[in-house]
Each structure stands twice: as structure tokens, then as C-alpha cells.
Short mmCIF file of C-alpha atoms and ligand atoms in Angstrom, two decimals:
data_model
loop_
_atom_site.label_atom_id
_atom_site.label_comp_id
_atom_site.label_asym_id
_atom_site.label_seq_id
_atom_site.Cartn_x
_atom_site.Cartn_y
_atom_site.Cartn_z
CA MET A 140 -120.97 69.73 -90.16
CA PRO A 141 -122.12 67.10 -92.71
CA PRO A 142 -125.83 66.38 -92.31
CA GLN A 143 -125.18 62.70 -91.64
CA GLN A 144 -123.05 63.50 -88.66
CA THR A 145 -125.70 65.75 -87.16
CA ASP A 146 -128.19 62.93 -87.60
CA THR A 147 -125.96 60.46 -85.77
CA GLN A 148 -125.35 63.00 -83.06
CA PHE A 149 -129.02 63.69 -82.72
CA VAL A 150 -129.84 60.01 -82.39
CA ALA A 151 -127.04 59.47 -79.87
CA TRP A 152 -128.12 62.49 -77.88
CA PHE A 153 -131.75 61.45 -77.85
CA ARG A 154 -130.89 57.93 -76.73
CA HIS A 155 -128.74 59.23 -73.93
CA SER A 156 -131.43 61.53 -72.68
CA SER A 157 -134.16 58.89 -72.67
CA PRO A 158 -133.32 57.41 -69.26
CA TYR A 159 -133.74 60.88 -67.79
CA ILE A 160 -136.99 61.53 -69.60
CA ASN A 161 -138.27 58.37 -68.01
CA ALA A 162 -136.81 59.03 -64.60
CA PHE A 163 -138.18 62.58 -64.34
CA ARG A 164 -141.82 61.83 -65.11
CA GLY A 165 -143.94 62.65 -62.08
CA ARG A 166 -140.95 64.06 -60.15
CA THR A 167 -141.02 67.41 -58.38
CA PHE A 168 -138.39 70.03 -59.21
CA VAL A 169 -138.08 73.41 -57.54
CA ILE A 170 -136.37 75.88 -59.89
CA THR A 171 -135.23 79.27 -58.70
CA PHE A 172 -133.77 82.22 -60.61
CA GLY A 173 -133.10 85.87 -59.84
CA GLY A 174 -134.76 88.97 -61.20
CA GLU A 175 -131.75 89.32 -63.54
CA ALA A 176 -132.92 86.26 -65.45
CA VAL A 177 -136.38 87.72 -65.88
CA ALA A 178 -135.01 91.02 -67.17
CA ASP A 179 -132.78 89.26 -69.72
CA GLU A 180 -133.87 89.08 -73.35
CA CYS A 181 -133.12 85.33 -73.26
CA PHE A 182 -135.75 84.73 -70.58
CA PRO A 183 -138.33 83.37 -73.07
CA GLY A 184 -135.79 80.63 -73.87
CA LEU A 185 -135.68 79.60 -70.22
CA ILE A 186 -139.46 79.65 -69.98
CA HIS A 187 -139.58 77.51 -73.09
CA ASP A 188 -137.44 74.88 -71.39
CA VAL A 189 -139.69 75.07 -68.35
CA ALA A 190 -142.68 74.42 -70.60
CA LEU A 191 -140.87 71.46 -72.13
CA LEU A 192 -140.19 69.96 -68.69
CA ASN A 193 -143.82 70.44 -67.79
CA SER A 194 -144.89 68.61 -70.93
CA LEU A 195 -142.61 65.70 -69.96
CA GLY A 196 -144.60 65.30 -66.78
CA VAL A 197 -142.23 67.05 -64.36
CA LYS A 198 -144.01 68.83 -61.52
CA LEU A 199 -142.57 72.31 -61.34
CA VAL A 200 -142.36 74.97 -58.69
CA LEU A 201 -140.73 78.19 -59.91
CA VAL A 202 -139.34 80.66 -57.40
CA HIS A 203 -138.37 84.02 -58.82
CA GLY A 204 -136.29 86.82 -57.35
CA ALA A 205 -136.78 90.51 -58.04
CA ARG A 206 -133.69 92.26 -56.75
CA PRO A 207 -132.79 94.45 -59.79
CA GLN A 208 -136.46 95.36 -60.21
CA ILE A 209 -136.69 96.37 -56.54
CA GLU A 210 -133.49 98.37 -56.71
CA GLN A 211 -134.64 100.18 -59.82
CA ARG A 212 -137.85 101.25 -58.11
CA LEU A 213 -135.97 102.42 -55.06
CA ARG A 214 -133.63 104.47 -57.22
CA GLU A 215 -136.59 106.11 -58.92
CA ARG A 216 -137.72 107.22 -55.49
CA GLY A 217 -134.28 108.36 -54.53
CA ALA A 218 -133.97 105.62 -51.92
CA GLU A 219 -131.87 102.50 -51.57
CA LEU A 220 -131.91 99.16 -49.80
CA HIS A 221 -129.91 99.19 -46.56
CA TYR A 222 -127.87 96.24 -45.43
CA VAL A 223 -126.83 95.70 -41.84
CA ASN A 224 -124.64 92.68 -41.05
CA GLY A 225 -125.34 91.37 -44.52
CA LEU A 226 -129.11 91.43 -43.96
CA ARG A 227 -131.51 93.74 -45.78
CA VAL A 228 -133.53 96.27 -43.84
CA THR A 229 -136.92 96.73 -45.48
CA ASP A 230 -138.52 100.01 -44.48
CA ALA A 231 -141.97 101.14 -45.64
CA THR A 232 -140.68 102.61 -48.93
CA ALA A 233 -138.67 99.50 -49.66
CA LEU A 234 -141.66 97.27 -48.92
CA ALA A 235 -143.78 99.23 -51.40
CA CYS A 236 -141.06 98.68 -54.02
CA VAL A 237 -140.82 94.99 -53.16
CA LYS A 238 -144.57 94.50 -53.62
CA GLU A 239 -144.60 96.38 -56.90
CA ALA A 240 -141.53 94.63 -58.26
CA ALA A 241 -142.62 91.14 -57.20
CA GLY A 242 -146.09 91.76 -58.64
CA THR A 243 -144.73 92.95 -61.96
CA VAL A 244 -142.25 90.10 -62.29
CA ARG A 245 -144.93 87.56 -61.45
CA VAL A 246 -147.26 88.98 -64.09
CA GLU A 247 -144.48 88.92 -66.69
CA ILE A 248 -143.72 85.27 -66.00
CA GLU A 249 -147.40 84.35 -66.10
CA ALA A 250 -147.74 86.18 -69.42
CA LEU A 251 -144.79 84.31 -70.93
CA LEU A 252 -146.08 80.98 -69.71
CA SER A 253 -149.49 81.80 -71.23
CA MET A 254 -148.09 82.58 -74.62
CA GLY A 255 -148.23 78.96 -75.64
CA LEU A 256 -144.71 79.65 -76.83
CA ALA A 257 -145.57 80.96 -80.28
CA ASN A 258 -143.27 80.00 -83.17
CA SER A 259 -141.88 77.07 -81.27
CA PRO A 260 -142.57 73.36 -81.18
CA MET A 261 -144.37 74.02 -77.91
CA ALA A 262 -146.94 76.30 -79.54
CA GLY A 263 -150.42 75.50 -78.37
CA ALA A 264 -149.27 73.66 -75.25
CA ARG A 265 -151.64 75.07 -72.64
CA LEU A 266 -149.75 75.73 -69.47
CA ARG A 267 -151.49 76.50 -66.23
CA VAL A 268 -149.67 78.67 -63.70
CA THR A 269 -150.83 79.26 -60.19
CA SER A 270 -149.53 81.48 -57.42
CA GLY A 271 -150.94 82.42 -54.05
CA ASN A 272 -150.39 82.66 -50.33
CA PHE A 273 -148.36 79.46 -50.02
CA VAL A 274 -145.59 81.03 -47.94
CA THR A 275 -146.14 82.13 -44.35
CA ALA A 276 -143.48 84.47 -43.00
CA LYS A 277 -142.42 86.00 -39.71
CA PRO A 278 -140.41 89.15 -39.11
CA LEU A 279 -136.66 88.90 -38.73
CA GLY A 280 -137.29 91.30 -35.84
CA ILE A 281 -134.74 93.30 -33.92
CA ARG A 282 -131.25 91.86 -33.88
CA ALA A 283 -128.33 93.45 -32.09
CA GLY A 284 -130.36 96.61 -31.78
CA VAL A 285 -131.24 96.79 -35.48
CA ASP A 286 -134.91 96.65 -36.46
CA TYR A 287 -135.13 94.86 -39.79
CA GLN A 288 -138.75 95.99 -40.14
CA HIS A 289 -140.46 94.30 -43.11
CA THR A 290 -137.63 91.87 -43.80
CA GLY A 291 -138.86 88.43 -42.90
CA GLU A 292 -137.99 84.78 -42.89
CA VAL A 293 -140.02 81.77 -43.92
CA ARG A 294 -142.12 80.27 -41.20
CA ARG A 295 -143.98 77.64 -43.15
CA VAL A 296 -144.60 76.55 -46.73
CA ASP A 297 -148.03 75.11 -47.48
CA ALA A 298 -146.76 71.91 -49.07
CA ASP A 299 -150.23 70.32 -49.24
CA GLY A 300 -151.65 73.33 -51.05
CA ILE A 301 -148.78 73.34 -53.54
CA ARG A 302 -148.97 69.60 -54.07
CA GLN A 303 -152.67 69.80 -54.90
CA ARG A 304 -151.96 72.33 -57.66
CA LEU A 305 -149.05 70.25 -58.96
CA ASP A 306 -151.17 67.12 -59.04
CA ASP A 307 -153.64 69.15 -61.06
CA GLY A 308 -150.97 69.69 -63.69
CA ALA A 309 -150.26 73.34 -62.87
CA ILE A 310 -146.89 75.04 -62.52
CA VAL A 311 -146.66 76.76 -59.14
CA LEU A 312 -145.00 80.18 -59.11
CA LEU A 313 -143.67 81.57 -55.82
CA SER A 314 -142.48 85.14 -55.22
CA PRO A 315 -139.93 86.25 -52.62
CA LEU A 316 -142.76 87.41 -50.38
CA GLY A 317 -144.51 85.90 -47.42
CA TYR A 318 -147.63 86.69 -45.46
CA SER A 319 -148.15 86.59 -41.72
CA PRO A 320 -151.29 85.36 -40.00
CA THR A 321 -151.89 88.99 -39.01
CA GLY A 322 -152.01 90.06 -42.67
CA GLU A 323 -148.59 91.61 -42.92
CA VAL A 324 -146.32 91.23 -45.96
CA PHE A 325 -142.64 90.35 -45.57
CA ASN A 326 -139.69 90.68 -47.88
CA LEU A 327 -137.91 87.30 -48.27
CA THR A 328 -135.09 86.02 -50.43
CA ALA A 329 -135.91 83.74 -53.34
CA ALA A 330 -133.14 81.37 -52.17
CA GLU A 331 -134.79 80.88 -48.78
CA VAL A 332 -138.26 80.41 -50.27
CA ALA A 333 -136.91 77.87 -52.76
CA THR A 334 -134.95 75.93 -50.15
CA THR A 335 -137.80 75.66 -47.67
CA ALA A 336 -140.30 74.84 -50.41
CA ALA A 337 -138.04 72.08 -51.78
CA ALA A 338 -137.64 70.61 -48.30
CA ALA A 339 -141.33 70.92 -47.43
CA LEU A 340 -142.31 69.22 -50.69
CA GLN A 341 -139.51 66.64 -50.37
CA ALA A 342 -138.70 67.62 -53.94
CA ASP A 343 -136.47 65.46 -56.10
CA LYS A 344 -134.42 68.44 -57.19
CA LEU A 345 -133.67 71.99 -56.17
CA ILE A 346 -132.24 73.82 -59.17
CA SER A 347 -130.70 77.27 -58.72
CA LEU A 348 -130.10 79.22 -61.92
CA VAL A 349 -127.42 81.77 -61.05
CA GLU A 350 -125.31 84.50 -62.64
CA HIS A 351 -122.18 82.36 -62.40
CA LYS A 352 -120.68 79.16 -63.80
CA GLY A 353 -121.31 77.13 -60.65
CA ILE A 354 -118.91 76.23 -57.83
CA ILE A 355 -115.34 76.97 -58.89
CA ASP A 356 -112.36 75.33 -57.15
CA GLY A 357 -109.00 76.84 -56.23
CA ARG A 358 -107.66 76.00 -59.68
CA ARG A 359 -110.53 77.82 -61.34
CA ARG A 360 -112.18 74.68 -62.54
CA LEU A 361 -115.87 74.00 -62.36
CA VAL A 362 -116.72 71.45 -59.67
CA HIS A 363 -119.13 69.08 -61.41
CA GLN A 364 -120.39 67.29 -58.35
CA LEU A 365 -120.17 67.36 -54.61
CA THR A 366 -121.51 64.96 -52.07
CA LEU A 367 -123.53 66.54 -49.32
CA ALA A 368 -120.60 66.09 -46.92
CA ALA A 369 -118.15 67.74 -49.31
CA ALA A 370 -120.53 70.65 -49.95
CA ALA A 371 -121.09 71.17 -46.24
CA GLY A 372 -117.32 71.04 -45.70
CA TRP A 373 -116.85 73.67 -48.38
CA LEU A 374 -119.10 76.00 -46.39
CA SER A 375 -117.80 75.21 -42.92
CA GLU A 376 -114.16 75.53 -43.96
CA GLY A 377 -114.99 78.95 -45.36
CA ARG A 378 -113.52 78.10 -48.75
CA PRO A 379 -113.78 81.01 -51.19
CA LEU A 380 -117.11 81.23 -52.99
CA ALA A 381 -118.41 83.76 -55.49
CA GLU A 382 -121.14 85.89 -54.00
CA GLU A 383 -123.62 84.61 -56.61
CA VAL A 384 -123.29 81.00 -55.44
CA ALA A 385 -122.96 81.39 -51.66
CA ALA A 386 -126.69 81.40 -50.89
CA PRO A 387 -127.51 78.70 -53.47
CA LEU A 388 -124.81 76.41 -52.04
CA SER A 389 -125.98 76.76 -48.47
CA GLY A 390 -129.55 76.32 -49.73
CA ALA A 391 -128.47 73.16 -51.52
CA VAL A 392 -126.85 71.77 -48.37
CA GLN A 393 -129.87 72.62 -46.26
CA ALA A 394 -132.32 71.13 -48.75
CA CYS A 395 -130.28 67.92 -49.17
CA ARG A 396 -130.01 67.54 -45.40
CA GLN A 397 -133.77 67.73 -45.27
CA GLY A 398 -134.36 65.04 -47.85
CA VAL A 399 -134.02 66.63 -51.30
CA ARG A 400 -132.07 64.14 -53.41
CA ARG A 401 -130.13 66.37 -55.75
CA ALA A 402 -129.46 70.11 -55.86
CA HIS A 403 -128.03 71.77 -58.95
CA ILE A 404 -126.35 75.15 -59.36
CA LEU A 405 -126.33 76.26 -62.99
CA ASP A 406 -125.30 79.21 -65.09
CA ARG A 407 -128.59 80.58 -66.37
CA ARG A 408 -126.74 82.64 -69.00
CA VAL A 409 -126.07 79.46 -71.00
CA ASP A 410 -128.84 78.90 -73.52
CA GLY A 411 -130.56 75.63 -72.64
CA ALA A 412 -128.74 75.32 -69.29
CA LEU A 413 -131.64 73.40 -67.78
CA LEU A 414 -131.78 70.87 -70.59
CA LEU A 415 -128.01 70.42 -70.68
CA GLU A 416 -127.93 69.76 -66.96
CA LEU A 417 -130.96 67.53 -66.74
CA PHE A 418 -130.67 65.39 -69.85
CA THR A 419 -126.95 64.66 -69.95
CA ARG A 420 -124.98 62.54 -67.53
CA ASP A 421 -122.32 65.11 -66.75
CA GLY A 422 -124.50 68.22 -66.84
CA ILE A 423 -123.07 71.72 -67.11
CA GLY A 424 -123.17 72.97 -63.54
CA THR A 425 -122.48 71.75 -60.01
CA MET A 426 -124.62 68.95 -58.64
CA ILE A 427 -124.87 68.28 -54.90
CA THR A 428 -126.17 64.81 -54.03
CA SER A 429 -127.54 63.79 -50.68
CA ASP A 430 -127.48 60.06 -50.92
CA ILE A 431 -124.06 58.56 -51.24
CA TYR A 432 -125.54 55.08 -51.12
CA GLU A 433 -127.86 55.82 -54.01
CA GLY A 434 -127.13 53.31 -56.74
CA THR A 435 -125.23 50.91 -54.44
CA ARG A 436 -126.04 47.32 -55.39
CA ARG A 437 -124.64 43.82 -55.93
CA ALA A 438 -122.95 43.25 -59.29
CA THR A 439 -124.32 40.90 -61.94
CA ILE A 440 -122.73 39.26 -64.94
CA GLU A 441 -123.84 42.23 -67.07
CA ASP A 442 -121.57 44.53 -65.08
CA ILE A 443 -118.29 42.88 -66.06
CA GLY A 444 -117.54 45.35 -68.85
CA GLY A 445 -118.19 48.32 -66.59
CA VAL A 446 -116.11 46.91 -63.73
CA LEU A 447 -113.19 46.17 -66.07
CA GLU A 448 -113.33 49.73 -67.37
CA LEU A 449 -113.25 51.05 -63.83
CA ILE A 450 -110.40 48.90 -62.49
CA GLN A 451 -108.12 48.66 -65.52
CA PRO A 452 -106.39 52.03 -64.99
CA LEU A 453 -105.68 51.02 -61.37
CA GLU A 454 -104.34 47.64 -62.44
CA THR A 455 -102.04 49.29 -64.95
CA ALA A 456 -100.81 51.61 -62.22
CA GLY A 457 -100.16 48.57 -60.01
CA VAL A 458 -102.56 49.68 -57.29
CA LEU A 459 -104.83 46.70 -57.83
CA VAL A 460 -103.97 43.12 -58.70
CA ALA A 461 -104.73 42.44 -62.36
CA ARG A 462 -107.88 40.38 -62.88
CA SER A 463 -108.68 38.75 -66.17
CA ARG A 464 -112.16 38.91 -67.64
CA GLU A 465 -112.47 35.15 -67.00
CA ARG A 466 -111.58 35.52 -63.36
CA LEU A 467 -113.97 38.43 -63.02
CA GLU A 468 -116.74 36.34 -64.55
CA ILE A 469 -116.27 33.76 -61.79
CA GLU A 470 -115.95 36.32 -59.01
CA ILE A 471 -118.45 38.94 -60.08
CA GLU A 472 -121.00 37.86 -57.48
CA HIS A 473 -118.59 38.99 -54.78
CA PHE A 474 -118.68 42.56 -56.08
CA THR A 475 -120.73 45.49 -54.88
CA LEU A 476 -121.05 48.54 -57.13
CA VAL A 477 -122.02 52.17 -56.94
CA GLU A 478 -123.78 53.12 -60.12
CA ARG A 479 -124.67 56.66 -61.03
CA ASP A 480 -126.85 57.32 -64.05
CA GLY A 481 -125.69 54.20 -65.85
CA THR A 482 -121.96 54.43 -65.12
CA ILE A 483 -120.18 52.32 -62.52
CA ILE A 484 -118.30 54.84 -60.40
CA ALA A 485 -117.01 52.59 -57.60
CA CYS A 486 -116.67 48.92 -56.74
CA ALA A 487 -115.42 46.61 -54.01
CA ALA A 488 -115.37 42.85 -53.52
CA LEU A 489 -115.92 40.78 -50.40
CA TYR A 490 -114.52 37.22 -50.13
CA PRO A 491 -115.85 35.56 -46.97
CA PHE A 492 -114.05 32.82 -45.03
CA PRO A 493 -117.07 31.77 -42.96
CA GLU A 494 -115.26 29.17 -40.84
CA LYS A 495 -112.93 31.96 -39.67
CA LYS A 496 -115.77 34.47 -39.34
CA ALA A 497 -113.61 36.72 -41.52
CA ALA A 498 -113.62 38.17 -45.01
CA GLU A 499 -111.17 39.76 -47.36
CA LEU A 500 -112.11 43.11 -48.77
CA ALA A 501 -110.55 43.55 -52.19
CA CYS A 502 -110.61 45.55 -55.35
CA LEU A 503 -111.90 48.77 -53.79
CA ALA A 504 -111.83 51.30 -56.62
CA VAL A 505 -113.36 54.70 -57.34
CA HIS A 506 -113.65 56.21 -60.83
CA ALA A 507 -111.15 59.03 -61.44
CA ASP A 508 -113.92 61.61 -62.00
CA TYR A 509 -115.50 60.81 -58.64
CA GLN A 510 -112.52 60.78 -56.33
CA ARG A 511 -112.21 62.68 -53.05
CA LEU A 512 -115.99 62.91 -52.74
CA GLY A 513 -116.36 60.32 -50.03
CA TYR A 514 -117.49 57.41 -52.23
CA GLY A 515 -114.58 55.18 -51.19
CA ALA A 516 -115.24 55.69 -47.49
CA ALA A 517 -118.98 55.23 -47.93
CA LEU A 518 -118.50 52.04 -49.91
CA LEU A 519 -116.08 50.71 -47.29
CA ALA A 520 -118.64 51.41 -44.57
CA HIS A 521 -121.28 49.66 -46.67
CA MET A 522 -119.04 46.58 -47.10
CA GLU A 523 -118.31 46.45 -43.37
CA ASN A 524 -122.01 46.53 -42.76
CA GLU A 525 -122.56 43.70 -45.26
CA ALA A 526 -119.87 41.64 -43.54
CA ASN A 527 -121.57 42.28 -40.25
CA LEU A 528 -124.88 41.06 -41.63
CA LEU A 529 -123.13 37.86 -42.74
CA GLY A 530 -122.12 37.30 -39.12
CA LEU A 531 -118.43 37.98 -39.80
CA THR A 532 -116.34 39.64 -37.13
CA ARG A 533 -113.12 40.49 -38.91
CA LEU A 534 -112.25 42.12 -42.23
CA PHE A 535 -108.80 42.17 -43.75
CA VAL A 536 -107.26 43.86 -46.75
CA LEU A 537 -104.00 43.31 -48.60
CA THR A 538 -102.53 46.46 -49.94
CA THR A 539 -99.27 47.82 -51.27
CA ARG A 540 -100.13 51.50 -51.61
CA THR A 541 -103.20 52.52 -49.71
CA ALA A 542 -102.29 51.47 -46.17
CA HIS A 543 -102.82 54.95 -44.78
CA TRP A 544 -106.29 55.22 -46.07
CA PHE A 545 -107.20 52.01 -44.26
CA LEU A 546 -105.33 52.96 -41.09
CA GLU A 547 -107.38 56.15 -40.92
CA ARG A 548 -110.47 54.01 -41.02
CA GLY A 549 -109.68 51.79 -38.10
CA TYR A 550 -107.61 49.04 -39.77
CA ARG A 551 -104.51 47.81 -37.96
CA ALA A 552 -101.34 46.34 -39.41
CA GLY A 553 -101.19 42.55 -39.17
CA THR A 554 -99.03 39.72 -40.46
CA LEU A 555 -99.53 36.83 -42.82
CA LYS A 556 -100.55 34.76 -39.79
CA ASP A 557 -103.69 36.87 -39.57
CA LEU A 558 -104.87 35.46 -42.88
CA PRO A 559 -107.01 32.33 -43.02
CA VAL A 560 -104.80 29.44 -44.14
CA ALA A 561 -106.70 29.13 -47.41
CA ARG A 562 -105.90 32.72 -48.22
CA ARG A 563 -102.29 32.43 -47.07
CA ARG A 564 -101.71 29.76 -49.70
CA LEU A 565 -102.72 32.23 -52.43
CA TYR A 566 -100.47 34.98 -51.13
CA ASN A 567 -98.34 36.56 -53.83
CA PHE A 568 -94.87 37.01 -52.30
CA GLN A 569 -93.64 39.02 -55.23
CA ARG A 570 -96.28 41.64 -54.72
CA ASN A 571 -95.36 41.76 -51.04
CA SER A 572 -98.64 43.33 -49.93
CA ARG A 573 -99.17 44.25 -46.30
CA VAL A 574 -102.05 42.87 -44.31
CA TYR A 575 -104.41 45.18 -42.43
CA ALA A 576 -107.32 43.99 -40.40
CA LYS A 577 -110.26 45.42 -38.55
CA LYS A 578 -112.50 43.89 -35.88
CA LEU A 579 -116.12 44.62 -36.72
N1 LIG B 17 -128.75 64.72 -65.68
C1 LIG B 17 -128.52 64.19 -64.40
C2 LIG B 17 -129.48 64.79 -63.40
O1 LIG B 17 -130.16 65.72 -63.68
C3 LIG B 17 -127.10 64.35 -63.97
C4 LIG B 17 -126.61 65.74 -63.94
C5 LIG B 17 -125.16 65.80 -63.52
N2 LIG B 17 -124.78 67.14 -63.34
C6 LIG B 17 -123.60 67.55 -62.85
N3 LIG B 17 -123.37 68.82 -62.73
N4 LIG B 17 -122.71 66.67 -62.44
O2 LIG B 17 -129.62 64.33 -62.31
#
């Protein structure tokens, strides 16, 4: 590649990442990875990226797994981990292996984080790591006659304790272990610890680094983003999921339901996976977002370019009535937008007829990359709510193609007579749209 081109690319890349650098300062991310990642020769690269995030002011909680390390120790003792109904049974031998493995992995991570990342731009950056008894556990107990012994589940995460360390500038490292008030030690999964910690801390992100590309759809394509509802549907419909992503996906859903804003599932085998996901708009993995209304706002004159870009393909396809830039300039104040990381991904316009206590809903459009994720329905609900706040009692739409979508959402077929007279005069007979209306 000619040097000039790399320069331009570098500048473009850096400019694109700057909004994220800004947005992430002071935010809390919980990052979890399995023991496989720790055993990999590329692990220092991952730790380097963690150090970089820390230096950008991100508050980090790392949750490590230790499964291969535990299994190796069991093998050395001629034992193995038993599973009953998909749950591990931790007997005394297994617990000894768990403690050893978790201890060793923790020490290795602490050592790497202490290295100051020699021979790298992060050399000399002093990182502080802290671990401790932040996770309280309880036994899984006896289920259907099976005693799961030292296998436990999380009872509580000491969010205040963790927050204090984070505010102090330290990285908090959690192991898949928990302690009981009676001094017992329980074997937990890293996924559960990470999920409950993210929820308890009300973290901004839960990031699972997995041994897989992310969520893959029926056509073997990576799913870049899912709304919380779509992710929950994926689980409840029992859609096929690789074993490596099943626990992270249900963790993501659980965490988002409990207030975590975004959960990410990434392939940790990609060098720089964390940076690629966090500092680009499209990322490299699957992102699950909890707040569909995030980024919903009224349009301003600056949004005209973005709105035109969004609606033009639909105008060309004849789904929406063509609007000139001039007309949009006059009408832009009627528009509401959903913006995600600087791109307008959906829009809709509301034209009130106050004397009729009615309004026309028009120009509802969702960006092609964000379809079937529930944005259209959420935006419609938002517009109905807006109309309600304006004291309007009836909404109507004119459509040629999307009648069904509106019928499913409580709109009923009407006639031209249902339109306010002022609107009837503007009716385009050639287009021959149908009228649908809903009482609010
Ligand atoms: N960089 C942004 C973030 O960290 C967006 C990532 C989008 N990722 C995706 N898989 N769609 O929030």
C-alpha cells in the first residue's frame, strides 16, 4: 500500500474512533473471557488492549474462566468433571483443581498486567489490578436427587466494593469462584459472574470474548446487532446457537434486562477484537442493545442530508412519496429520528391537524442494515405517544405497500372521508394510497 494511502486511512480511522474515545471515558465495562484465551499465545495482545482501554479512562472489570486449566488438572489426577443435566458436579477433587486453576490463571493475568507491556507504546503505564472476595455464592444444592456439591451460583456481587476500586483507577479481576458466609468456596461459571457483576454495577457494557465468530444466522452470516427483544426471541424460540455463544447470549439478555446498555459477543481469536468492536461503528461481533429508544430525537436542519440518504432508496422503490431537499427543509421539524453512533437509522414524520385532533404519520423508514430488529415498531409507538402528548386522538397513514404492517399494529382501513379536508385536497389520486387510521 502506498504510504500516502496508509496515512489517509490512519487519519480517517482515528477521526472515526474519536467519538467513542470520548464516549467511553469514565464508563464501566465488564469483559469476560475463557481459560482458552489465557492459555493462548496471543493473550498478551488482549491484555495490551485492556491496558489501552484503561489508559483511556474506561473502568474495567475482567472476569476470567479456567475450564481447560481445571480439566487439565483433573486429567493429571485421573479424574474428570461430571455433568448432570448440563450442570457440573464439583466434588472435593474437582474443587481442589478449581482453586488451583483459578489461582494460577489469576496470577498469570496479574503478572501480564504488571509487565507495563514492555516493547509496546504502553510500556511504563502502571496498571493496578485488584481481586478479592467480591462474589458471594450459594450452593446449587440437590436437584432432582443429584447433589451438585461444590458447584454454586452467585448470590450477591459487592458492587460498592468493586466501584471503590474502580474509582481508585484499578482494574478489578474476578475469578469463577465465590465464597459463602460460612467460609465455603464454590465453583461458578465466568459467564454467570460476569452477568451478575455487570447488572450489579449497572455497567455500560458487558463484553464476552468467545471462541466463535458471534451469533450466526440460518444463512451462516454474522448477526451484527440484535435488540434486546430480538435476542430474547432467539433464545425463547430455541433457534440454533453454537455452544460457545449460548451462555454469553443468555447472559447478554439477562444483563440488558437489568439495565446494562449494550452487550457484545466477540471472537477473541481476532487480533485486536476489542478495539475493532469498540472503536468502529459496525464492530466485528454481535451487539445486543437494551434501549431501542436510545438516540430517538427531533430532527434539525442539520439532519437533512442524513434523512435524504435514509429515505432515497425507499422513494426510488416507490414505497415512500418522493420529497425534494427543498420540501424536506421546510418539513424537517416534523421529523423524529433514531440515531445510532452518528448514523440516522430510522425516521418518521408527524403532521398534526389540531382542529381535527388528528395527525398524519408519514415517511416512516428504517435503514436497510437495521431492519427486522423492532426499530419501526418502536418508532411508531414513540410517535403515537408524541401525538398523545399533543392532545391528538387519531392518527392516520396513507400507504400503498405496508398496509399489513399497520393493520398488525391496530390501524383500521378507512376512506378518503376520514382525512381532514385540508389533507384531502392534497391527496394524490395517481398514487392511489389507502388510508388507515387508529384511535389513540
Ligand atoms: N463501537 C460501538 C460500541 O462499542 C458500536 C459497536 C457495534 N458493534 C456491532 N457488533 N454492531 O458501542
